Amino acid sequence: MSRTTPAFTIAARRVLVAGGFDEASVSIVDGVIAAIRPFDPDADVVLPDDTVLLPGLVDSHVHLDEPGRTEWEGFATGTAAAAAGGVTTLFDMPLNSVPVTTTPEALAAKRAAAAGKLAVDVGYWGGAVPENLGSLADLAAAGVVGFKCFLSPSGIDQFGHLDADQLEAALAEIATFDGVLIVHAEDPAHLHGDGALGVHYADFLATRPPMSEQAAIEQVIEASRRTGGRAHIVHVSDGGALDAVRAAKADGVRLTVETCPHYLTLAAEDVPDGAGAFKCCPPIRDRANQDLLWVGVLDGTIDAIVSDHSPSTRELKEQGGGDFGLAWGGIAGLQTGLAAIWTAAAGRGIPLERVLPLMTEGPARIAGQPGLGEIAVGAPAHLAVFAPDRAWTVDAAELEYRNKLSPWHGQTLTGRVERTYLAGHEVFRLGEGVGVRAGAEILHTLRPTGAER
């Protein structure tokens, strides 16, 4: 559909502009923010005083699983969940789709599967696996925003993990075109306990100790230091690993890191027996560790908070009668991320404007899309209307996911997305769902390095 919309103005008593809240009117022309002016009570849309106008969230870590595993999620349901959660731009991971996105042909298949289904804007990560090292530039030229790799088995046979030499080779290759390698950092030497483990979460947690993350992150740091390649660590769950990240950043290593709402808001002590909805890798750890992650959020060590939305069917989540060793690992969190983070942040006395950039501008920069995730003249009119004081109880059956599972099911959260705008289109309204599918693809342009720039 056309992205052109009639010009209109939204006014609110609290608009997040330039890092703080202020009264303002935001004028939108052809899907772009054309002006930000003083509050106008006669604007086309005047928001209630109990809501705030936010930039649309950016989520750089989402598994939509299509093509090939649409029974797990899919572009239609996944982007609807994004819109309902205030996310206006997301970046899809190269697995668990079939085929995995490791060739230009596989990317073309994914793009074909997405056609006509997008409620929000979508970009694509490619994969770096042993078989395609040496040809990553071809995939970059096809439009992926960067490359995902694993340092331990991914759980998908078609997406193999990299050893130490292959990691260094990938970073060196990607550095030649100034790309980014995003890394699932767990060292297989410290992982154990394959197969059935039983229904107690502590038994699963013990199989993926903090040292597995620490060793892998240090390996990435040293490889990035030697090659000059840009690296990003996905879904950091171990707060103890952040000291190495701080030191590396201080040394000028090209490193960024993310964590996720489930690590910042859920604790190992509270995971019920047999609750496969809570299983992910790396795992949700204890409250003391969670406190360390929040320190990393506040001191700037953590660059982004993203969902790592990685759903599967109920059968895979509940196989083995709730055995944590057999359940598929992955959290469904795309729709509830903002509310979960705001509930936890508010409980710690942290203002919304302090955490929101980690869910907007931070992920945009990681995906190489600066300018997204802010309310500014010239930026896309991607906006979310958020009621920060509205309490609601999560009912998984009412979420937009294809499989109605959530580790936050039954929890009362504070803060609700009431409307979402994409390029000026109202794509979601609470109580009505997704109205139009105005989403577009984001294809990255390959940037040469050195004298070719």
Coordinates of C-alpha atoms in Angstrom, one line a residue:
M1 CA 0.0 0.0 0.0
S2 CA 1.0 3.6 -0.4
R3 CA 3.0 5.2 2.5
T4 CA 1.5 8.6 1.6
T5 CA -1.0 9.9 4.2
P6 CA -2.9 13.2 4.4
A7 CA -1.0 15.8 6.4
F8 CA -2.1 16.0 10.1
T9 CA -0.8 17.0 13.5
I10 CA -0.7 15.1 16.8
A11 CA -0.6 17.1 20.0
A12 CA 0.3 15.8 23.5
R13 CA 1.1 17.2 26.9
R14 CA 4.1 14.8 27.0
V15 CA 6.1 14.2 23.9
L16 CA 9.6 12.6 24.1
V17 CA 11.8 14.9 22.1
A18 CA 15.6 15.3 22.5
G19 CA 15.8 13.0 25.5
G20 CA 13.0 14.6 27.6
F21 CA 9.3 15.1 27.8
D22 CA 7.6 18.3 26.8
E23 CA 4.3 19.7 25.5
A24 CA 4.4 19.6 21.7
S25 CA 2.5 19.3 18.5
V26 CA 4.0 16.9 15.9
S27 CA 3.1 17.7 12.2
I28 CA 3.3 14.9 9.8
V29 CA 3.5 15.3 6.0
D30 CA 3.9 12.3 3.6
G31 CA 4.7 10.0 6.4
V32 CA 7.6 12.1 7.8
I33 CA 7.8 14.5 10.8
A34 CA 7.7 17.9 9.1
A35 CA 7.7 20.2 12.2
I36 CA 7.6 20.1 16.0
R37 CA 5.8 23.1 17.5
P38 CA 4.2 24.2 20.8
F39 CA 1.2 22.3 22.0
D40 CA -1.9 23.1 20.0
P41 CA -5.2 22.2 21.7
D42 CA -6.9 22.3 18.3
A43 CA -4.6 19.9 16.6
D44 CA -6.1 17.1 14.4
V45 CA -5.4 14.5 17.1
V46 CA -5.1 15.6 20.8
L47 CA -3.9 12.8 23.1
P48 CA -5.4 12.4 26.5
D49 CA -3.4 13.8 29.3
D50 CA -2.7 10.4 30.8
T51 CA -0.8 9.3 27.7
V52 CA 2.6 10.1 26.2
L53 CA 3.8 10.3 22.6
L54 CA 6.9 8.1 22.1
P55 CA 9.0 7.3 19.0
G56 CA 8.1 3.9 17.7
L57 CA 10.3 1.2 19.2
V58 CA 13.0 -0.5 17.2
D59 CA 13.7 -4.2 17.9
S60 CA 16.9 -5.5 16.3
H61 CA 16.4 -9.1 17.4
V62 CA 13.3 -10.9 16.3
H63 CA 12.7 -14.5 15.0
L64 CA 9.7 -14.5 12.7
D65 CA 10.4 -18.1 11.5
E66 CA 9.0 -17.7 8.0
P67 CA 9.3 -19.3 5.5
G68 CA 9.4 -22.9 6.6
R69 CA 8.2 -22.6 10.2
T70 CA 5.2 -20.4 9.9
E71 CA 3.5 -22.6 12.5
W72 CA 5.9 -21.1 15.0
E73 CA 5.2 -17.5 14.1
G74 CA 5.3 -15.7 10.7
F75 CA 5.4 -12.2 9.3
A76 CA 1.6 -11.6 9.6
T77 CA 1.3 -12.5 13.3
G78 CA 4.8 -11.4 14.4
T79 CA 4.5 -7.9 12.9
A80 CA 1.0 -7.6 14.4
A81 CA 2.5 -8.3 17.8
A82 CA 5.2 -5.8 17.2
A83 CA 2.6 -3.1 16.3
A84 CA 0.6 -3.9 19.5
G85 CA 3.8 -3.5 21.5
G86 CA 4.7 -0.1 20.1
V87 CA 7.4 -1.6 17.8
T88 CA 7.5 0.1 14.4
T89 CA 10.7 -1.4 13.0
L90 CA 12.1 -4.9 13.6
F91 CA 15.0 -6.9 12.2
D92 CA 14.4 -10.6 11.5
M93 CA 17.0 -13.2 12.4
P94 CA 18.4 -15.7 9.8
L95 CA 17.0 -18.7 11.7
N96 CA 14.7 -20.5 12.5
S97 CA 13.3 -20.1 9.0
V98 CA 13.7 -22.7 6.3
P99 CA 15.9 -22.0 4.4
V100 CA 18.2 -20.2 6.9
T101 CA 19.2 -16.8 5.5
T102 CA 22.8 -17.6 4.6
T103 CA 22.7 -17.0 0.8
P104 CA 21.2 -14.3 -1.4
E105 CA 18.7 -16.9 -2.7
A106 CA 17.5 -17.6 0.8
L107 CA 17.1 -13.9 1.4
A108 CA 15.0 -13.7 -1.7
A109 CA 12.8 -16.5 -0.4
K110 CA 12.3 -14.7 2.9
R111 CA 11.4 -11.4 1.2
A112 CA 8.9 -13.2 -1.0
A113 CA 7.3 -14.8 2.1
A114 CA 7.0 -11.3 3.7
A115 CA 5.2 -9.7 0.8
G116 CA 1.9 -8.1 1.7
K117 CA 2.0 -9.2 5.4
L118 CA 4.0 -6.5 7.2
A119 CA 2.2 -4.4 9.8
V120 CA 5.6 -2.7 10.6
D121 CA 8.9 -2.1 8.8
V122 CA 11.2 -5.2 8.6
G123 CA 14.9 -5.6 7.8
Y124 CA 16.8 -8.8 7.7
W125 CA 20.0 -10.2 9.3
G126 CA 22.0 -12.7 7.4
G127 CA 23.8 -15.7 8.8
A128 CA 27.6 -16.4 9.1
V129 CA 28.1 -20.1 9.1
P130 CA 31.1 -22.3 8.2
E131 CA 29.8 -22.9 4.7
N132 CA 29.4 -19.2 3.6
L133 CA 32.6 -17.7 5.0
G134 CA 34.4 -15.9 2.1
S135 CA 31.2 -14.9 0.4
L136 CA 29.5 -12.7 3.0
A137 CA 29.9 -9.6 0.9
D138 CA 27.5 -11.2 -1.6
L139 CA 24.8 -11.5 1.1
A140 CA 25.5 -8.0 2.3
A141 CA 25.1 -6.7 -1.3
A142 CA 21.7 -8.4 -1.4
G143 CA 20.5 -6.2 1.5
V144 CA 21.0 -7.8 4.9
V145 CA 21.9 -5.4 7.7
G146 CA 24.6 -7.6 9.2
F147 CA 25.5 -11.2 10.1
K148 CA 24.5 -13.5 13.0
C149 CA 26.7 -16.3 14.2
F150 CA 26.8 -18.8 17.0
L151 CA 29.8 -19.9 19.0
S152 CA 27.9 -23.0 20.3
P153 CA 25.3 -25.2 18.6
S154 CA 22.3 -23.2 17.5
G155 CA 19.8 -26.1 17.7
I156 CA 19.2 -25.8 14.0
D157 CA 21.2 -28.3 11.9
Q158 CA 21.4 -26.0 8.9
F159 CA 22.9 -23.2 10.9
G160 CA 26.3 -24.4 12.2
H161 CA 28.4 -22.6 14.8
L162 CA 31.8 -21.0 14.3
D163 CA 35.0 -22.1 16.0
A164 CA 37.6 -19.7 17.1
D165 CA 39.4 -19.5 13.8
Q166 CA 36.2 -19.1 11.9
L167 CA 35.0 -16.3 14.2
E168 CA 38.2 -14.4 13.5
A169 CA 37.9 -15.1 9.7
A170 CA 34.3 -13.8 9.7
L171 CA 35.2 -10.6 11.6
A172 CA 38.1 -10.0 9.3
E173 CA 36.0 -10.5 6.2
I174 CA 33.2 -8.3 7.5
A175 CA 35.6 -5.5 8.4
T176 CA 36.5 -5.2 4.7
F177 CA 33.0 -3.7 4.0
D178 CA 32.4 -2.2 7.5
G179 CA 29.7 -4.7 8.4
V180 CA 28.8 -6.0 11.8
L181 CA 28.9 -9.5 13.2
I182 CA 26.3 -10.2 15.9
V183 CA 27.3 -13.1 18.1
H184 CA 25.4 -15.7 20.3
A185 CA 28.2 -15.9 22.9
E186 CA 28.2 -19.2 24.8
D187 CA 31.3 -21.3 24.9
P188 CA 30.4 -25.0 24.3
A189 CA 33.3 -26.1 26.5
H190 CA 31.3 -24.9 29.5
L191 CA 27.9 -26.2 28.5
H192 CA 26.6 -29.6 29.5
G193 CA 23.5 -31.6 30.3
D194 CA 22.1 -32.5 26.8
G195 CA 18.8 -34.5 27.0
A196 CA 16.2 -34.8 29.7
L197 CA 16.8 -32.9 32.9
G198 CA 13.4 -32.9 34.7
V199 CA 10.9 -30.2 35.6
H200 CA 13.1 -28.2 38.0
Y201 CA 14.5 -25.0 36.5
A202 CA 17.6 -25.0 38.7
D203 CA 18.7 -28.2 37.0
F204 CA 18.6 -26.5 33.6
L205 CA 20.2 -23.3 34.8
A206 CA 23.2 -25.3 36.1
T207 CA 23.9 -26.6 32.6
R208 CA 24.6 -23.1 31.2
P209 CA 26.8 -21.4 33.9
P210 CA 27.9 -17.8 33.7
M211 CA 31.4 -18.9 32.7
S212 CA 30.0 -20.0 29.3
E213 CA 29.1 -16.4 28.5
Q214 CA 32.2 -14.9 30.0
A215 CA 34.6 -17.1 28.1
A216 CA 32.8 -16.6 24.8
I217 CA 32.5 -12.8 25.2
E218 CA 36.2 -12.6 26.0
Q219 CA 36.9 -14.6 22.8
V220 CA 34.8 -12.1 20.7
I221 CA 36.6 -9.2 22.3
E222 CA 40.0 -10.5 21.4
A223 CA 39.0 -11.4 17.9
S224 CA 37.5 -8.0 17.3
R225 CA 40.6 -6.3 18.8
R226 CA 42.9 -8.2 16.4
T227 CA 40.8 -7.8 13.2
G228 CA 39.2 -4.4 13.8
G229 CA 35.9 -5.9 12.9
R230 CA 32.7 -4.6 14.5
A231 CA 31.1 -7.1 16.9
H232 CA 27.8 -7.1 18.8
I233 CA 27.0 -9.5 21.6
V234 CA 23.3 -10.6 21.6
H235 CA 21.1 -11.3 24.6
V236 CA 23.7 -11.0 27.4
S237 CA 22.2 -12.7 30.5
D238 CA 25.3 -12.7 32.7
G239 CA 25.8 -9.4 34.5
G240 CA 29.3 -10.6 35.5
A241 CA 30.4 -10.5 31.9
L242 CA 29.9 -6.7 31.7
D243 CA 33.2 -5.8 33.3
A244 CA 35.1 -7.3 30.3
V245 CA 32.7 -5.4 28.0
R246 CA 33.5 -2.1 29.9
A247 CA 37.2 -2.7 29.6
A248 CA 37.0 -3.5 25.9
K249 CA 35.0 -0.4 25.1
A250 CA 37.4 1.7 27.1
D251 CA 40.2 0.2 24.9
G252 CA 38.5 1.2 21.7
V253 CA 37.3 -2.3 20.7
R254 CA 34.4 -2.0 18.3
L255 CA 31.9 -3.7 20.5
T256 CA 28.2 -3.3 21.5
V257 CA 26.0 -5.5 23.6
E258 CA 22.3 -6.0 24.2
T259 CA 20.1 -7.6 26.9
C260 CA 16.4 -8.5 26.9
P261 CA 13.3 -7.8 28.9
H262 CA 13.2 -11.4 30.2
Y263 CA 16.7 -11.0 31.8
L264 CA 15.8 -7.6 33.3
T265 CA 12.3 -8.5 34.7
L266 CA 12.2 -12.3 35.3
A267 CA 14.2 -14.2 37.9
A268 CA 15.3 -17.8 38.2
E269 CA 13.9 -17.9 41.7
D270 CA 10.3 -17.4 40.3
V271 CA 10.3 -19.9 37.4
P272 CA 7.7 -22.6 38.1
D273 CA 8.4 -26.2 37.7
G274 CA 7.8 -27.4 34.1
A275 CA 7.2 -23.9 32.7
G276 CA 8.8 -24.2 29.3
A277 CA 7.7 -20.7 28.4
F278 CA 10.6 -19.4 30.6
K279 CA 13.3 -21.5 28.9
C280 CA 15.9 -19.7 26.7
C281 CA 19.6 -19.8 26.0
P282 CA 21.5 -18.2 27.7
P283 CA 19.1 -18.7 30.6
I284 CA 17.3 -16.3 32.9
R285 CA 19.5 -16.0 36.0
D286 CA 18.9 -15.0 39.6
R287 CA 18.0 -11.6 41.0
A288 CA 21.5 -10.6 42.1
N289 CA 22.6 -11.1 38.5
Q290 CA 19.6 -9.1 37.4
D291 CA 20.8 -6.2 39.5
L292 CA 24.2 -6.2 37.7
L293 CA 22.4 -6.0 34.4
W294 CA 20.5 -3.0 35.5
V295 CA 23.8 -1.3 36.5
G296 CA 24.9 -2.0 32.9
V297 CA 21.7 -0.4 31.6
L298 CA 22.2 2.8 33.7
D299 CA 26.0 3.2 33.2
G300 CA 25.8 2.8 29.4
T301 CA 27.6 -0.5 29.1
I302 CA 24.4 -2.1 27.6
D303 CA 23.6 -0.5 24.3
A304 CA 20.1 -1.9 23.6
I305 CA 17.2 -3.7 25.1
V306 CA 15.6 -6.0 22.6
S307 CA 13.1 -8.9 22.7
D308 CA 14.9 -11.8 21.2
H309 CA 11.4 -12.9 20.4
S310 CA 11.8 -16.6 19.6
P311 CA 8.6 -18.5 19.8
S312 CA 7.7 -22.0 18.9
T313 CA 4.6 -24.2 19.0
R314 CA 3.1 -25.2 22.3
E315 CA 4.0 -28.8 21.6
L316 CA 7.7 -28.0 21.4
K317 CA 7.5 -25.8 24.6
E318 CA 5.7 -28.5 26.6
Q319 CA 7.4 -31.6 25.2
G320 CA 8.6 -34.1 27.8
G321 CA 5.8 -33.1 30.2
G322 CA 7.6 -29.9 31.2
D323 CA 11.1 -31.2 31.1
F324 CA 13.4 -28.2 30.8
G325 CA 16.0 -30.3 28.9
L326 CA 13.6 -31.2 26.2
A327 CA 11.5 -28.0 25.8
W328 CA 12.5 -25.7 22.9
G329 CA 14.4 -22.7 24.1
G330 CA 13.1 -19.2 23.3
I331 CA 11.0 -16.4 24.8
A332 CA 7.9 -14.9 23.2
G333 CA 8.3 -11.2 24.3
L334 CA 7.8 -8.9 21.3
Q335 CA 4.4 -7.5 22.4
T336 CA 5.1 -7.1 26.1
G337 CA 8.7 -5.8 26.1
L338 CA 7.9 -2.1 26.7
A339 CA 5.4 -2.7 29.4
A340 CA 7.7 -5.2 31.2
I341 CA 10.7 -3.0 31.1
W342 CA 8.7 0.1 32.2
T343 CA 7.2 -1.8 35.1
A344 CA 10.6 -2.9 36.3
A345 CA 12.3 0.4 35.7
A346 CA 9.5 2.3 37.5
G347 CA 9.9 0.0 40.5
R348 CA 13.6 0.9 40.6
G349 CA 12.8 4.6 40.4
I350 CA 14.2 4.9 36.8
P351 CA 12.4 7.4 34.6
L352 CA 10.9 6.3 31.2
E353 CA 13.1 8.7 29.3
R354 CA 16.2 6.9 30.7
V355 CA 15.4 3.5 29.4
L356 CA 13.5 4.2 26.2
P357 CA 16.5 5.1 24.1
L358 CA 17.8 1.6 24.6
M359 CA 14.6 0.4 22.9
T360 CA 14.7 2.9 20.1
E361 CA 17.9 4.6 19.0
G362 CA 20.2 1.9 20.5
P363 CA 18.8 -1.0 18.4
A364 CA 18.6 1.3 15.3
R365 CA 22.3 2.0 15.5
I366 CA 23.2 -1.7 16.0
A367 CA 21.3 -2.5 12.8
G368 CA 23.0 0.4 11.0
Q369 CA 19.9 2.6 10.8
P370 CA 20.7 5.8 12.5
G371 CA 17.8 8.3 12.6
L372 CA 15.2 5.7 13.5
G373 CA 13.7 5.6 16.9
E374 CA 13.4 9.4 17.6
I375 CA 10.9 12.2 17.2
A376 CA 12.7 14.7 15.2
V377 CA 12.1 16.8 12.1
G378 CA 12.9 14.7 9.0
A379 CA 12.5 11.4 10.8
P380 CA 9.8 8.8 9.8
A381 CA 6.5 9.4 11.5
H382 CA 6.8 6.1 13.5
L383 CA 5.1 6.8 16.8
A384 CA 3.5 5.0 19.8
V385 CA 0.9 6.4 22.1
F386 CA 1.6 4.9 25.6
A387 CA -0.4 5.1 28.8
P388 CA 2.4 4.8 31.4
D389 CA 0.1 4.5 34.4
R390 CA -2.3 2.0 33.0
A391 CA -2.2 -1.4 34.7
W392 CA -3.2 -4.5 32.9
T393 CA -2.9 -8.2 33.4
V394 CA -1.2 -10.2 30.7
D395 CA -3.5 -12.8 29.2
A396 CA -1.5 -14.9 26.7
A397 CA -4.6 -15.8 24.8
E398 CA -5.2 -12.2 23.9
L399 CA -1.7 -11.6 22.5
E400 CA -1.1 -11.3 18.7
Y401 CA 1.4 -14.2 18.6
R402 CA 0.5 -17.3 16.5
N403 CA 1.2 -19.4 19.6
K404 CA -0.4 -17.9 22.7
L405 CA 2.4 -18.4 25.2
S406 CA 4.2 -15.8 27.4
P407 CA 6.3 -16.1 30.6
W408 CA 4.5 -12.9 31.7
H409 CA 1.1 -14.6 31.5
G410 CA -0.9 -13.7 34.6
Q411 CA 1.4 -10.9 35.7
T412 CA 0.1 -7.3 36.2
L413 CA 2.2 -4.8 34.2
T414 CA 2.1 -1.1 34.2
G415 CA 2.0 0.8 30.9
R416 CA -0.1 0.0 27.8
V417 CA 0.4 0.8 24.2
E418 CA -2.9 2.4 23.0
R419 CA -2.0 3.3 19.4
T420 CA 0.9 2.8 17.0
Y421 CA 1.6 4.9 13.9
L422 CA 3.8 3.8 11.0
A423 CA 4.8 6.5 8.6
G424 CA 1.7 8.4 9.7
H425 CA -0.6 5.4 9.3
E426 CA -2.5 4.3 12.4
V427 CA -1.6 0.6 12.2
F428 CA -2.7 -0.5 15.7
R429 CA -5.4 0.7 18.1
L430 CA -6.0 -1.0 21.5
G431 CA -9.2 -3.0 21.4
E432 CA -9.3 -3.0 17.6
G433 CA -6.0 -4.6 16.7
V434 CA -4.1 -4.1 13.5
G435 CA -6.0 -1.9 11.0
V436 CA -3.7 -1.6 8.0
R437 CA -0.5 -3.3 6.9
A438 CA 1.7 -0.4 5.9
G439 CA 5.0 -2.1 6.6
A440 CA 7.9 -1.8 4.2
E441 CA 11.2 -3.6 3.9
I442 CA 14.5 -2.2 5.0
L443 CA 17.4 -3.3 2.7
H444 CA 20.9 -2.2 3.8
T445 CA 23.3 -0.6 1.3
L446 CA 26.7 -2.1 1.2
R447 CA 29.3 0.5 2.3
P448 CA 32.9 0.1 1.0
T449 CA 35.8 0.9 3.3
G450 CA 39.0 2.9 2.9
A451 CA 39.7 4.8 -0.3
E452 CA 36.5 3.5 -2.0
R453 CA 34.2 5.5 0.2

